[in-house]
Amino acid sequence: MKLLIVQTGFLGDVVLSTPVITALRKVFPDATISVLTTPQGAELLASCPETHPYLDKILSFDKRGSQSGLRGLREMSLKLA
């Protein structure tokens, strides 16, 4: 099973969503857990892997920069498929 947590809000929202990762790992121990977040959120999560050992993948989505608009959303959705 693959699980995707989408958190493209502010950095504080990314931090507050980390307990969800732990809870999902407890319920689904064999799942692949990924997070789709902003470049800043991805950098934050990647900077301390020991704090988030239950994450398998961190995906960056720059919704306000190079991946903005419908084109960027479409490109990201194709990567996720």
PDB file of C-alpha atoms in Angstrom:
ATOM      1  CA  MET A   1       0.000   0.000   0.000  1.00  0.00           C
ATOM      2  CA  LYS A   2       1.185   3.504  -0.812  1.00  0.00           C
ATOM      3  CA  LEU A   3       0.118   6.512   1.255  1.00  0.00           C
ATOM      4  CA  LEU A   4       0.610  10.147   0.278  1.00  0.00           C
ATOM      5  CA  ILE A   5       0.340  13.026   2.721  1.00  0.00           C
ATOM      6  CA  VAL A   6      -0.171  16.311   0.909  1.00  0.00           C
ATOM      7  CA  GLN A   7       0.914  19.320   2.965  1.00  0.00           C
ATOM      8  CA  THR A   8       1.658  22.357   0.830  1.00  0.00           C
ATOM      9  CA  GLY A   9       0.897  24.959   3.484  1.00  0.00           C
ATOM     10  CA  PHE A  10       3.270  26.867   5.685  1.00  0.00           C
ATOM     11  CA  LEU A  11       6.262  25.367   7.509  1.00  0.00           C
ATOM     12  CA  GLY A  12       4.329  25.277  10.773  1.00  0.00           C
ATOM     13  CA  ASP A  13       1.659  23.170   9.086  1.00  0.00           C
ATOM     14  CA  VAL A  14       4.333  20.745   7.914  1.00  0.00           C
ATOM     15  CA  VAL A  15       5.678  20.427  11.461  1.00  0.00           C
ATOM     16  CA  LEU A  16       2.177  19.936  12.881  1.00  0.00           C
ATOM     17  CA  SER A  17       1.469  17.157  10.363  1.00  0.00           C
ATOM     18  CA  THR A  18       4.420  15.002  11.482  1.00  0.00           C
ATOM     19  CA  PRO A  19       2.414  13.116  14.163  1.00  0.00           C
ATOM     20  CA  VAL A  20       0.197  11.881  11.328  1.00  0.00           C
ATOM     21  CA  ILE A  21       3.219  10.124   9.835  1.00  0.00           C
ATOM     22  CA  THR A  22       3.864   8.261  13.082  1.00  0.00           C
ATOM     23  CA  ALA A  23       0.199   7.316  13.450  1.00  0.00           C
ATOM     24  CA  LEU A  24      -0.017   6.049   9.866  1.00  0.00           C
ATOM     25  CA  ARG A  25       3.108   3.927  10.333  1.00  0.00           C
ATOM     26  CA  LYS A  26       1.569   2.301  13.420  1.00  0.00           C
ATOM     27  CA  VAL A  27      -1.659   1.498  11.570  1.00  0.00           C
ATOM     28  CA  PHE A  28       0.004   0.545   8.271  1.00  0.00           C
ATOM     29  CA  PRO A  29       3.475  -0.819   9.161  1.00  0.00           C
ATOM     30  CA  ASP A  30       4.201  -2.161   5.663  1.00  0.00           C
ATOM     31  CA  ALA A  31       2.995   0.872   3.693  1.00  0.00           C
ATOM     32  CA  THR A  32       5.185   3.220   1.703  1.00  0.00           C
ATOM     33  CA  ILE A  33       4.594   6.665   3.205  1.00  0.00           C
ATOM     34  CA  SER A  34       5.377   9.734   1.128  1.00  0.00           C
ATOM     35  CA  VAL A  35       4.905  13.446   1.762  1.00  0.00           C
ATOM     36  CA  LEU A  36       4.227  16.030  -0.936  1.00  0.00           C
ATOM     37  CA  THR A  37       5.179  19.453   0.353  1.00  0.00           C
ATOM     38  CA  THR A  38       6.705  22.795  -0.569  1.00  0.00           C
ATOM     39  CA  PRO A  39      10.441  23.060  -1.263  1.00  0.00           C
ATOM     40  CA  GLN A  40      10.925  24.604   2.202  1.00  0.00           C
ATOM     41  CA  GLY A  41       8.910  21.831   3.832  1.00  0.00           C
ATOM     42  CA  ALA A  42      10.874  19.181   1.943  1.00  0.00           C
ATOM     43  CA  GLU A  43      14.129  20.748   3.074  1.00  0.00           C
ATOM     44  CA  LEU A  44      12.912  20.804   6.679  1.00  0.00           C
ATOM     45  CA  LEU A  45      11.837  17.149   6.633  1.00  0.00           C
ATOM     46  CA  ALA A  46      15.006  16.017   4.858  1.00  0.00           C
ATOM     47  CA  SER A  47      17.263  17.924   7.244  1.00  0.00           C
ATOM     48  CA  CYS A  48      16.354  15.704  10.187  1.00  0.00           C
ATOM     49  CA  PRO A  49      15.642  12.134   8.980  1.00  0.00           C
ATOM     50  CA  GLU A  50      16.144  10.783  12.495  1.00  0.00           C
ATOM     51  CA  THR A  51      13.082  12.787  13.559  1.00  0.00           C
ATOM     52  CA  HIS A  52      10.982  11.331  10.744  1.00  0.00           C
ATOM     53  CA  PRO A  53      12.189   7.738  10.370  1.00  0.00           C
ATOM     54  CA  TYR A  54       8.801   6.606   9.120  1.00  0.00           C
ATOM     55  CA  LEU A  55       8.950   8.568   5.855  1.00  0.00           C
ATOM     56  CA  ASP A  56       9.928   6.684   2.733  1.00  0.00           C
ATOM     57  CA  LYS A  57       9.811   9.598   0.266  1.00  0.00           C
ATOM     58  CA  ILE A  58       9.711  13.374   0.361  1.00  0.00           C
ATOM     59  CA  LEU A  59       8.364  15.029  -2.780  1.00  0.00           C
ATOM     60  CA  SER A  60       8.777  18.740  -3.401  1.00  0.00           C
ATOM     61  CA  PHE A  61       6.087  20.770  -5.174  1.00  0.00           C
ATOM     62  CA  ASP A  62       6.820  24.451  -5.848  1.00  0.00           C
ATOM     63  CA  LYS A  63       3.236  25.655  -6.214  1.00  0.00           C
ATOM     64  CA  ARG A  64       4.257  29.327  -6.108  1.00  0.00           C
ATOM     65  CA  GLY A  65       7.311  29.076  -8.355  1.00  0.00           C
ATOM     66  CA  SER A  66       8.317  26.935 -11.290  1.00  0.00           C
ATOM     67  CA  GLN A  67       5.390  24.534 -10.858  1.00  0.00           C
ATOM     68  CA  SER A  68       2.655  27.139 -10.390  1.00  0.00           C
ATOM     69  CA  GLY A  69      -0.679  27.055 -12.169  1.00  0.00           C
ATOM     70  CA  LEU A  70      -2.577  24.268 -13.848  1.00  0.00           C
ATOM     71  CA  ARG A  71       0.416  23.186 -15.906  1.00  0.00           C
ATOM     72  CA  GLY A  72       2.523  22.608 -12.794  1.00  0.00           C
ATOM     73  CA  LEU A  73      -0.317  20.776 -11.076  1.00  0.00           C
ATOM     74  CA  ARG A  74      -0.800  18.567 -14.124  1.00  0.00           C
ATOM     75  CA  GLU A  75       2.914  17.772 -14.326  1.00  0.00           C
ATOM     76  CA  MET A  76       2.992  16.808 -10.635  1.00  0.00           C
ATOM     77  CA  SER A  77      -0.103  14.650 -10.995  1.00  0.00           C
ATOM     78  CA  LEU A  78       1.556  12.761 -13.856  1.00  0.00           C
ATOM     79  CA  LYS A  79       4.621  12.140 -11.662  1.00  0.00           C
ATOM     80  CA  LEU A  80       2.387  10.734  -8.941  1.00  0.00           C
ATOM     81  CA  ALA A  81       0.449   8.408 -11.231  1.00  0.00           C
TER      82      ALA A  81
END
